[in-house]
Amino acid sequence: MEYLYEKLEAYGKSDYYGFHMPGHKRNSDVTRANLPYGIDITEIEGFDNLHHAEEIIREAEVRAASMYHAEETHYLINGSTAGILSAVMGCTKKGGKILMARNCHKSVYHAVFLNELRPVYIYPEFDETMELNMAVSPEKIERLLEEHKEVQAVVLTSPTYDGVLSDIERISEIVHQKKIPLIVDEAHGAHFGFHPYFPENANTKGADVVIHSLHKTLPALTQTALIHLNGTRIDRRKIRNYLHIFQTSSPSYVLMASMDECLRTVAEQGDVLFETYVKNLESKRGELKKLKHIRLMETEEFDRSKLVLSVKDTILKKENRVFTGKMLYERLLLEYHLQMEMAAGSYVIAMTSIGDTKEGMDRLLSALFEIDEELEKKSEEEKRYYLPRQEQVFTSFEVEGMRRMETVRSMSWQESAGFISMEYAYLYPPGIPLIVPGERITKETAAMLVDYQNKGFSVEGISVENYIEVLINE
């Protein structure tokens, strides 16, 4: 069996001299940077071609499909985004309808725009106690599919950024009754199926298209991902064509070698690595439950690799002021040099993986217990924010066609209520749009964005900070 990294490494040490791209010519002396120039090549003889894989890359993709119990798998070097764009475009017709969870990643919204789709939103349940968006209800999906018989595909995110899982098996049964495909953005679940402590992946639960970000939860380089294709409800040729469009024509062999080595490691050493990781993680989760004020959150259906740490209803004893997720995030970063994945209003997320060390996990626990001693419980009347439910006046594609200088104006969040947005607004991470172009901005959404702004969160998708472009001549 031949692996891409080994072949690249051997080639880098050989006497072959390249009169081809890339321009560094595998010569690290040019820049003197410690970068992997020696294995960074283009599609030369013997190294296959991602866009027409027949040899070593195809063999790697077949191995990946076997590991993830998929019928067909393709490497993604433009991240899960390329897979999501290709899946949505490949499973719908221009101008058609798509049923999508409102907490989908922005890449789904971009696909909706590109294919001029009319989205039907399903909103996840919201748990006020934990302040988390929960699972998508299979019953709601069933009801919406009855109401909107023209829907061509269903797309949802499971697990969510916060680790919440939906019932993919039941949802796939419901969706397939309508003879349409289910696309699952399982980007945060690349580790699923490799240890009983974690759920099985969506390929085993009936999903037609599944996207995994290897780099998110497995030892692979940033930007690496997989797309899996299953069953006969999808046009695989069409999806493959979109992969050619959305992936660079100069795919990185460094990234592809990273994917191959990542999955080789899981295949050959995964049992030991995951067992060690899970024992450490479960032990640390048990310790975290002993915190007095900071709370480790989890639901019945949850990806336990995520440490979601809530400071809801806590205050700093010395200052008698509310302690927020952003404050916890900054304390961990500035005082303890611990970089969390993200901060929300009342919680932070720490992502874990088989790459974690015991020392790193111990440092996090030590820091949290120290901070916990500075807090006390106190219920404060805080604003609770849900995913906005706003009137969809135009599709994102329609509103782009209305962009004329005399009809568009930038307004502050406070002024924007009641107007139709011309821009996205989202916190990144996680990249879930709070406002989508074509939606009428509500007072509640405007107030929510003012509050996020005041708490120091960065709102992205807008052209000018703290302002949003709106349509003023409807």
Coordinates of C-alpha atoms in Angstrom, one line a residue:
M1 CA 0.0 0.0 0.0
E2 CA 1.4 3.4 -1.0
Y3 CA 0.8 6.5 1.0
L4 CA 1.1 10.0 -0.4
Y5 CA 3.3 11.5 2.3
E6 CA 5.9 8.7 2.0
K7 CA 6.0 9.1 -1.8
L8 CA 6.4 12.9 -1.5
E9 CA 9.1 12.5 1.1
A10 CA 11.1 10.1 -1.1
Y11 CA 10.7 12.4 -4.1
G12 CA 11.9 15.3 -2.1
K13 CA 15.1 13.5 -1.2
S14 CA 15.7 12.3 -4.8
D15 CA 17.8 13.8 -7.5
Y16 CA 14.8 14.8 -9.7
Y17 CA 15.0 18.5 -10.6
G18 CA 11.8 20.2 -11.5
F19 CA 11.4 22.7 -14.4
H20 CA 7.7 23.1 -13.4
M21 CA 5.6 24.9 -10.8
P22 CA 5.8 25.9 -7.9
G23 CA 8.4 28.6 -8.1
H24 CA 10.2 27.8 -4.9
K25 CA 11.6 24.7 -6.7
R26 CA 11.6 22.8 -3.5
N27 CA 14.5 25.0 -2.4
S28 CA 14.0 26.1 1.2
D29 CA 17.2 28.2 1.0
V30 CA 15.4 30.8 -1.1
T31 CA 13.3 32.1 1.8
R32 CA 15.0 30.3 4.7
A33 CA 11.6 29.6 6.2
N34 CA 11.0 26.3 7.8
L35 CA 8.1 25.4 5.5
P36 CA 7.5 22.0 3.8
Y37 CA 8.9 23.1 0.4
G38 CA 10.4 19.6 -0.2
I39 CA 7.1 17.9 -0.5
D40 CA 5.2 20.8 -2.1
I41 CA 4.7 19.8 -5.8
T42 CA 2.2 20.1 -8.6
E43 CA 0.6 17.3 -10.6
I44 CA 3.8 15.7 -12.0
E45 CA 4.3 12.2 -13.3
G46 CA 3.4 9.5 -10.8
F47 CA 1.5 11.8 -8.3
D48 CA -2.0 11.6 -9.8
N49 CA -4.4 14.6 -10.1
L50 CA -7.2 15.4 -7.5
H51 CA -9.5 16.5 -10.3
H52 CA -9.0 13.3 -12.2
A53 CA -7.9 10.9 -9.5
E54 CA -7.0 7.4 -10.7
E55 CA -3.9 6.3 -8.8
I56 CA -2.4 7.3 -5.4
I57 CA -5.0 10.0 -4.6
R58 CA -7.9 7.8 -5.7
E59 CA -6.6 5.0 -3.5
A60 CA -6.5 7.4 -0.5
E61 CA -10.1 8.5 -1.2
V62 CA -11.2 4.9 -1.3
R63 CA -9.5 4.2 2.0
A64 CA -11.3 7.2 3.5
A65 CA -14.6 6.0 2.2
S66 CA -14.1 2.7 3.8
M67 CA -13.2 4.2 7.2
Y68 CA -16.3 6.5 7.2
H69 CA -18.6 3.8 5.8
A70 CA -19.4 5.9 2.7
E71 CA -20.0 4.7 -0.8
E72 CA -17.9 7.4 -2.4
T73 CA -15.5 10.0 -0.8
H74 CA -13.6 12.9 -2.2
Y75 CA -10.7 15.0 -0.7
L76 CA -11.5 18.6 -0.1
I77 CA -8.6 21.1 0.1
N78 CA -10.8 24.2 0.1
G79 CA -12.3 23.1 3.4
S80 CA -15.8 21.9 4.2
T81 CA -17.0 25.1 2.5
A82 CA -16.2 23.6 -0.9
G83 CA -18.1 20.4 0.0
I84 CA -21.2 22.3 1.2
L85 CA -21.3 24.5 -1.8
S86 CA -21.0 21.5 -4.1
A87 CA -23.6 19.5 -2.3
V88 CA -26.2 22.2 -2.2
M89 CA -25.6 23.3 -5.8
G90 CA -25.5 19.6 -6.9
C91 CA -28.8 18.6 -5.2
T92 CA -30.9 21.6 -6.3
K93 CA -32.1 23.3 -9.4
K94 CA -31.6 27.0 -10.0
G95 CA -34.5 28.9 -8.4
G96 CA -35.7 25.9 -6.4
K97 CA -36.7 25.5 -2.8
I98 CA -34.4 24.1 0.0
L99 CA -35.3 23.3 3.6
M100 CA -32.5 24.3 5.8
A101 CA -31.8 24.7 9.5
R102 CA -31.6 28.5 10.3
N103 CA -28.4 27.8 12.3
C104 CA -26.5 26.5 9.2
H105 CA -23.1 27.8 8.4
K106 CA -22.7 30.8 6.1
S107 CA -21.5 28.6 3.3
V108 CA -25.0 27.1 3.0
Y109 CA -26.4 30.6 2.6
H110 CA -23.8 31.3 0.0
A111 CA -24.9 28.3 -2.0
V112 CA -28.5 29.5 -1.7
F113 CA -27.4 32.8 -3.1
L114 CA -25.4 31.2 -6.0
N115 CA -28.2 28.9 -7.1
E116 CA -30.9 31.6 -6.5
L117 CA -32.7 29.3 -4.1
R118 CA -35.8 30.1 -2.0
P119 CA -35.0 28.9 1.5
V120 CA -37.5 27.4 3.9
Y121 CA -36.1 27.7 7.5
I122 CA -36.5 25.3 10.3
Y123 CA -35.5 26.7 13.7
P124 CA -33.9 24.5 16.3
E125 CA -35.4 24.5 19.8
F126 CA -33.8 27.0 22.2
D127 CA -32.9 26.0 25.7
E128 CA -33.2 29.0 27.9
T129 CA -31.5 27.4 30.9
M130 CA -28.4 26.6 28.9
E131 CA -28.8 29.4 26.3
L132 CA -28.1 26.9 23.5
N133 CA -29.8 26.2 20.3
M134 CA -30.8 22.5 20.5
A135 CA -31.6 19.8 18.0
V136 CA -33.7 20.2 14.9
S137 CA -37.1 18.5 15.4
P138 CA -37.9 15.6 13.0
E139 CA -41.6 16.4 13.4
K140 CA -41.1 20.0 12.3
I141 CA -39.2 18.8 9.3
E142 CA -42.0 16.4 8.4
R143 CA -44.6 19.2 8.8
L144 CA -42.6 21.7 6.7
L145 CA -42.1 19.1 3.9
E146 CA -45.8 18.6 3.8
E147 CA -46.4 22.3 3.5
H148 CA -43.6 22.9 0.9
K149 CA -43.8 20.0 -1.5
E150 CA -41.4 21.7 -4.0
V151 CA -38.5 21.4 -1.6
Q152 CA -35.6 19.7 -3.5
A153 CA -33.2 19.0 -0.6
V154 CA -32.8 19.3 3.2
V155 CA -29.6 20.5 4.8
L156 CA -28.8 20.7 8.5
T157 CA -25.8 20.9 10.8
S158 CA -25.2 18.1 13.3
P159 CA -23.2 18.4 15.5
T160 CA -23.6 22.1 15.9
Y161 CA -20.7 24.3 16.8
D162 CA -21.8 23.8 20.4
G163 CA -21.9 20.0 20.1
V164 CA -25.6 19.5 19.9
L165 CA -26.8 16.5 17.8
S166 CA -30.0 16.0 15.8
D167 CA -31.7 12.6 15.2
I168 CA -30.2 12.1 11.7
E169 CA -31.6 8.5 11.4
R170 CA -35.2 9.6 12.0
I171 CA -34.8 12.8 9.9
S172 CA -33.3 10.8 7.0
E173 CA -36.3 8.4 7.0
I174 CA -38.7 11.4 6.9
V175 CA -36.8 13.2 4.1
H176 CA -36.4 10.0 2.0
Q177 CA -40.2 9.4 2.1
K178 CA -40.3 12.5 -0.1
K179 CA -37.7 11.1 -2.4
I180 CA -35.3 14.0 -1.8
P181 CA -31.7 13.9 -0.4
L182 CA -30.5 14.9 3.1
I183 CA -27.3 16.8 3.3
V184 CA -25.6 16.8 6.7
D185 CA -22.9 19.3 7.6
E186 CA -21.0 17.1 10.0
A187 CA -17.9 19.2 9.8
H188 CA -17.4 19.1 13.6
G189 CA -17.9 15.3 13.7
A190 CA -14.9 14.0 11.8
H191 CA -14.0 11.9 14.9
F192 CA -17.4 10.2 15.0
G193 CA -17.4 6.5 14.7
F194 CA -13.8 5.9 15.9
H195 CA -14.6 5.2 19.5
P196 CA -17.9 4.2 21.3
Y197 CA -17.7 7.3 23.5
F198 CA -18.7 9.3 20.4
P199 CA -21.7 8.8 18.1
E200 CA -21.6 7.0 14.7
N201 CA -21.2 9.3 11.7
A202 CA -24.1 10.4 9.5
N203 CA -23.1 8.0 6.6
T204 CA -24.3 5.1 8.8
K205 CA -27.6 6.9 9.6
G206 CA -29.0 7.4 6.1
A207 CA -27.6 10.8 5.0
D208 CA -27.1 11.1 1.3
V209 CA -24.3 13.7 1.5
V210 CA -22.0 14.1 4.5
I211 CA -19.2 16.7 4.9
H212 CA -16.4 16.3 7.5
S213 CA -13.7 18.8 8.4
L214 CA -10.7 16.6 9.2
H215 CA -8.8 19.6 10.6
K216 CA -11.5 20.5 13.1
T217 CA -11.3 17.4 15.3
L218 CA -8.5 15.1 13.9
P219 CA -4.8 15.6 13.4
A220 CA -4.9 17.2 9.9
L221 CA -3.8 20.5 8.6
T222 CA -6.2 23.5 8.5
Q223 CA -8.4 23.5 5.3
T224 CA -8.6 19.7 5.0
A225 CA -12.0 18.0 4.7
L226 CA -14.0 15.2 3.1
I227 CA -17.3 14.9 1.2
H228 CA -19.1 11.6 1.2
L229 CA -21.7 10.6 -1.3
N230 CA -24.3 7.8 -0.7
G231 CA -27.3 6.3 -2.4
T232 CA -29.2 7.1 -5.6
R233 CA -31.2 10.2 -4.6
I234 CA -28.3 12.4 -5.6
D235 CA -26.7 13.2 -8.9
R236 CA -23.1 12.3 -8.1
R237 CA -21.9 13.5 -11.5
K238 CA -23.4 16.9 -10.9
I239 CA -21.8 17.2 -7.4
R240 CA -18.4 16.1 -8.8
N241 CA -18.7 18.8 -11.4
Y242 CA -19.2 21.4 -8.7
L243 CA -16.2 20.1 -6.8
H244 CA -14.2 20.9 -9.9
I245 CA -15.6 24.4 -9.8
F246 CA -15.2 25.1 -6.1
Q247 CA -11.8 23.5 -5.6
T248 CA -8.6 25.1 -6.8
S249 CA -7.1 23.7 -10.0
S250 CA -3.8 23.7 -8.1
P251 CA -4.5 21.5 -5.1
S252 CA -1.9 21.4 -2.3
Y253 CA -0.1 18.1 -2.1
V254 CA 1.0 19.2 1.4
L255 CA -2.7 19.3 2.4
M256 CA -3.6 16.0 0.7
A257 CA -0.6 14.3 2.3
S258 CA -1.8 15.7 5.7
M259 CA -5.3 14.0 5.1
D260 CA -3.7 10.7 4.1
E261 CA -1.4 10.7 7.1
C262 CA -4.3 11.7 9.4
L263 CA -6.5 8.8 8.4
R264 CA -3.5 6.4 8.3
T265 CA -2.8 7.4 11.9
V266 CA -6.4 6.8 12.9
A267 CA -6.5 3.5 11.0
E268 CA -3.2 2.1 12.5
Q269 CA -3.1 3.7 15.9
G270 CA -6.7 5.0 16.5
D271 CA -7.7 2.4 19.0
V272 CA -4.8 3.4 21.4
L273 CA -5.0 7.1 20.7
F274 CA -8.7 7.4 21.2
E275 CA -8.7 5.2 24.3
T276 CA -6.0 7.4 25.9
Y277 CA -7.8 10.5 24.8
V278 CA -11.3 9.4 26.0
K279 CA -9.9 8.3 29.4
N280 CA -8.3 11.7 29.9
L281 CA -11.3 13.6 28.6
E282 CA -13.8 11.6 30.7
S283 CA -11.7 12.2 33.8
K284 CA -11.4 15.9 33.1
R285 CA -15.2 16.2 32.4
G286 CA -15.8 14.6 35.8
E287 CA -13.5 17.1 37.5
L288 CA -15.1 20.0 35.7
K289 CA -18.5 19.0 37.2
K290 CA -17.0 19.9 40.6
L291 CA -16.7 23.6 39.8
K292 CA -19.0 25.6 42.0
H293 CA -20.0 28.4 39.6
I294 CA -18.7 27.6 36.1
R295 CA -20.9 24.9 34.7
L296 CA -20.0 22.2 32.2
M297 CA -23.0 22.0 29.8
E298 CA -24.2 19.0 28.0
T299 CA -27.4 17.6 26.6
E300 CA -28.7 14.1 26.2
E301 CA -27.5 14.0 22.6
F302 CA -24.2 15.7 22.7
D303 CA -20.6 15.5 21.3
R304 CA -18.6 15.1 24.4
S305 CA -15.4 16.2 22.8
K306 CA -16.7 19.8 23.2
L307 CA -16.2 21.4 26.6
V308 CA -19.0 24.0 26.7
L309 CA -18.4 26.1 29.9
S310 CA -21.2 28.3 31.1
V311 CA -20.9 31.3 33.4
K312 CA -24.6 32.1 33.3
D313 CA -25.9 33.8 36.4
T314 CA -22.4 34.4 37.9
I315 CA -20.8 37.6 39.1
L316 CA -17.2 38.6 40.0
K317 CA -17.3 38.8 43.8
K318 CA -14.8 41.7 44.2
E319 CA -16.5 43.9 41.6
N320 CA -20.1 42.8 42.0
R321 CA -20.6 42.7 38.2
V322 CA -21.8 40.2 35.8
F323 CA -19.2 37.7 34.5
T324 CA -19.7 36.9 30.8
G325 CA -18.5 34.3 28.4
K326 CA -16.3 37.0 26.7
M327 CA -14.7 37.8 30.1
L328 CA -13.9 34.1 30.8
Y329 CA -12.4 33.8 27.3
E330 CA -10.2 36.8 27.8
R331 CA -9.1 35.8 31.3
L332 CA -8.1 32.3 30.0
L333 CA -6.2 33.9 27.1
L334 CA -4.4 36.8 28.7
E335 CA -3.6 35.4 32.2
Y336 CA -3.2 31.7 31.5
H337 CA -2.3 31.7 27.8
L338 CA -5.1 29.3 27.0
Q339 CA -6.8 30.0 23.7
M340 CA -10.5 28.9 23.6
E341 CA -12.3 28.1 20.3
M342 CA -14.9 30.8 20.8
A343 CA -16.9 32.9 23.3
A344 CA -20.6 33.4 23.3
G345 CA -22.7 35.6 25.6
S346 CA -22.6 33.3 28.6
Y347 CA -20.2 30.5 27.7
V348 CA -17.0 29.5 26.0
I349 CA -16.1 26.5 24.0
A350 CA -13.0 24.5 24.4
M351 CA -12.4 21.9 21.7
T352 CA -10.5 18.7 22.5
S353 CA -9.1 15.9 20.3
I354 CA -6.6 13.0 20.2
G355 CA -4.0 15.7 19.8
D356 CA -4.4 17.1 23.3
T357 CA -1.9 16.5 26.0
K358 CA -2.5 15.7 29.6
E359 CA -0.5 18.8 30.5
G360 CA -2.6 21.0 28.3
M361 CA -5.9 19.7 29.8
D362 CA -4.5 20.0 33.4
R363 CA -3.6 23.7 32.7
L364 CA -7.2 24.4 31.6
L365 CA -8.6 22.7 34.7
S366 CA -6.3 24.5 37.0
A367 CA -7.2 27.9 35.5
L368 CA -10.9 27.3 35.6
F369 CA -10.8 26.3 39.3
E370 CA -8.8 29.4 40.1
I371 CA -11.3 31.7 38.2
D372 CA -14.2 29.8 39.8
E373 CA -13.1 30.9 43.2
E374 CA -13.5 34.5 42.2
L375 CA -17.1 34.0 41.2
E376 CA -20.4 33.6 43.0
K377 CA -23.9 32.8 41.8
K378 CA -26.3 35.6 41.3
S379 CA -29.3 35.7 39.0
E380 CA -29.3 38.8 36.9
E381 CA -32.0 39.9 34.5
E382 CA -30.0 39.4 31.3
K383 CA -31.2 39.5 27.8
R384 CA -31.8 36.1 26.2
Y385 CA -31.2 35.8 22.5
Y386 CA -32.7 33.4 20.1
L387 CA -32.0 32.9 16.4
P388 CA -33.8 35.8 14.8
R389 CA -37.2 35.0 13.2
Q390 CA -37.4 37.8 10.6
E391 CA -39.7 38.3 7.6
Q392 CA -38.0 37.2 4.4
V393 CA -39.1 39.8 1.9
F394 CA -36.6 38.9 -0.8
T395 CA -34.2 36.1 -1.5
S396 CA -30.5 37.0 -1.1
F397 CA -30.1 36.8 -4.9
E398 CA -33.1 39.1 -5.5
V399 CA -31.8 41.7 -3.1
E400 CA -28.4 41.8 -4.8
G401 CA -30.1 42.8 -8.0
M402 CA -31.6 45.8 -6.2
R403 CA -28.2 47.2 -5.3
R404 CA -28.3 50.7 -6.8
M405 CA -26.7 53.7 -5.1
E406 CA -29.9 55.6 -4.7
T407 CA -31.6 52.7 -2.9
V408 CA -29.0 51.6 -0.4
R409 CA -27.8 53.3 2.7
S410 CA -25.6 52.3 5.7
M411 CA -27.4 52.6 9.0
S412 CA -26.4 52.0 12.6
W413 CA -27.8 48.9 14.3
Q414 CA -30.2 51.2 16.3
E415 CA -31.5 52.8 13.1
S416 CA -31.8 49.7 11.0
A417 CA -34.9 48.1 12.6
G418 CA -37.8 47.9 10.1
F419 CA -35.5 48.1 7.0
I420 CA -34.6 45.3 4.6
S421 CA -31.0 44.2 5.0
M422 CA -28.6 44.2 2.0
E423 CA -25.8 42.4 3.9
Y424 CA -25.2 39.5 6.2
A425 CA -24.4 40.0 9.8
Y426 CA -22.9 37.1 11.8
L427 CA -20.5 36.4 14.7
Y428 CA -17.4 34.5 13.6
P429 CA -17.0 31.9 14.9
P430 CA -19.5 30.2 14.5
G431 CA -20.5 31.9 11.2
I432 CA -24.2 31.5 11.6
P433 CA -26.0 34.5 10.0
L434 CA -28.1 36.6 12.4
I435 CA -29.3 38.7 9.5
V436 CA -29.5 37.5 5.9
P437 CA -29.8 39.8 2.9
G438 CA -33.5 40.3 2.0
E439 CA -34.7 40.0 5.6
R440 CA -36.5 42.8 7.4
I441 CA -34.5 43.6 10.5
T442 CA -36.5 43.4 13.7
K443 CA -36.1 45.6 16.8
E444 CA -35.0 42.6 18.7
T445 CA -32.3 41.7 16.3
A446 CA -31.0 45.3 16.2
A447 CA -30.9 45.4 20.0
M448 CA -29.1 42.0 20.1
L449 CA -26.4 43.3 17.7
V450 CA -26.0 46.5 19.8
D451 CA -25.6 44.3 22.9
Y452 CA -23.0 42.1 21.1
Q453 CA -21.2 45.2 20.0
N454 CA -21.1 46.6 23.6
K455 CA -19.8 43.3 24.9
G456 CA -16.8 43.5 22.5
F457 CA -17.9 40.9 19.9
S458 CA -16.9 41.4 16.3
V459 CA -19.8 41.3 13.9
E460 CA -18.7 40.2 10.4
G461 CA -20.3 40.2 7.0
I462 CA -20.9 44.0 7.0
S463 CA -18.9 46.6 5.1
V464 CA -18.6 49.1 7.8
E465 CA -18.2 48.3 11.5
N466 CA -21.4 48.8 13.5
Y467 CA -23.4 49.7 10.4
I468 CA -25.4 47.6 8.0
E469 CA -26.5 48.4 4.5
V470 CA -30.3 48.5 4.1
L471 CA -32.8 49.0 1.2
I472 CA -34.5 52.4 1.6
N473 CA -36.7 52.4 -1.5
E474 CA -38.8 49.2 -1.5

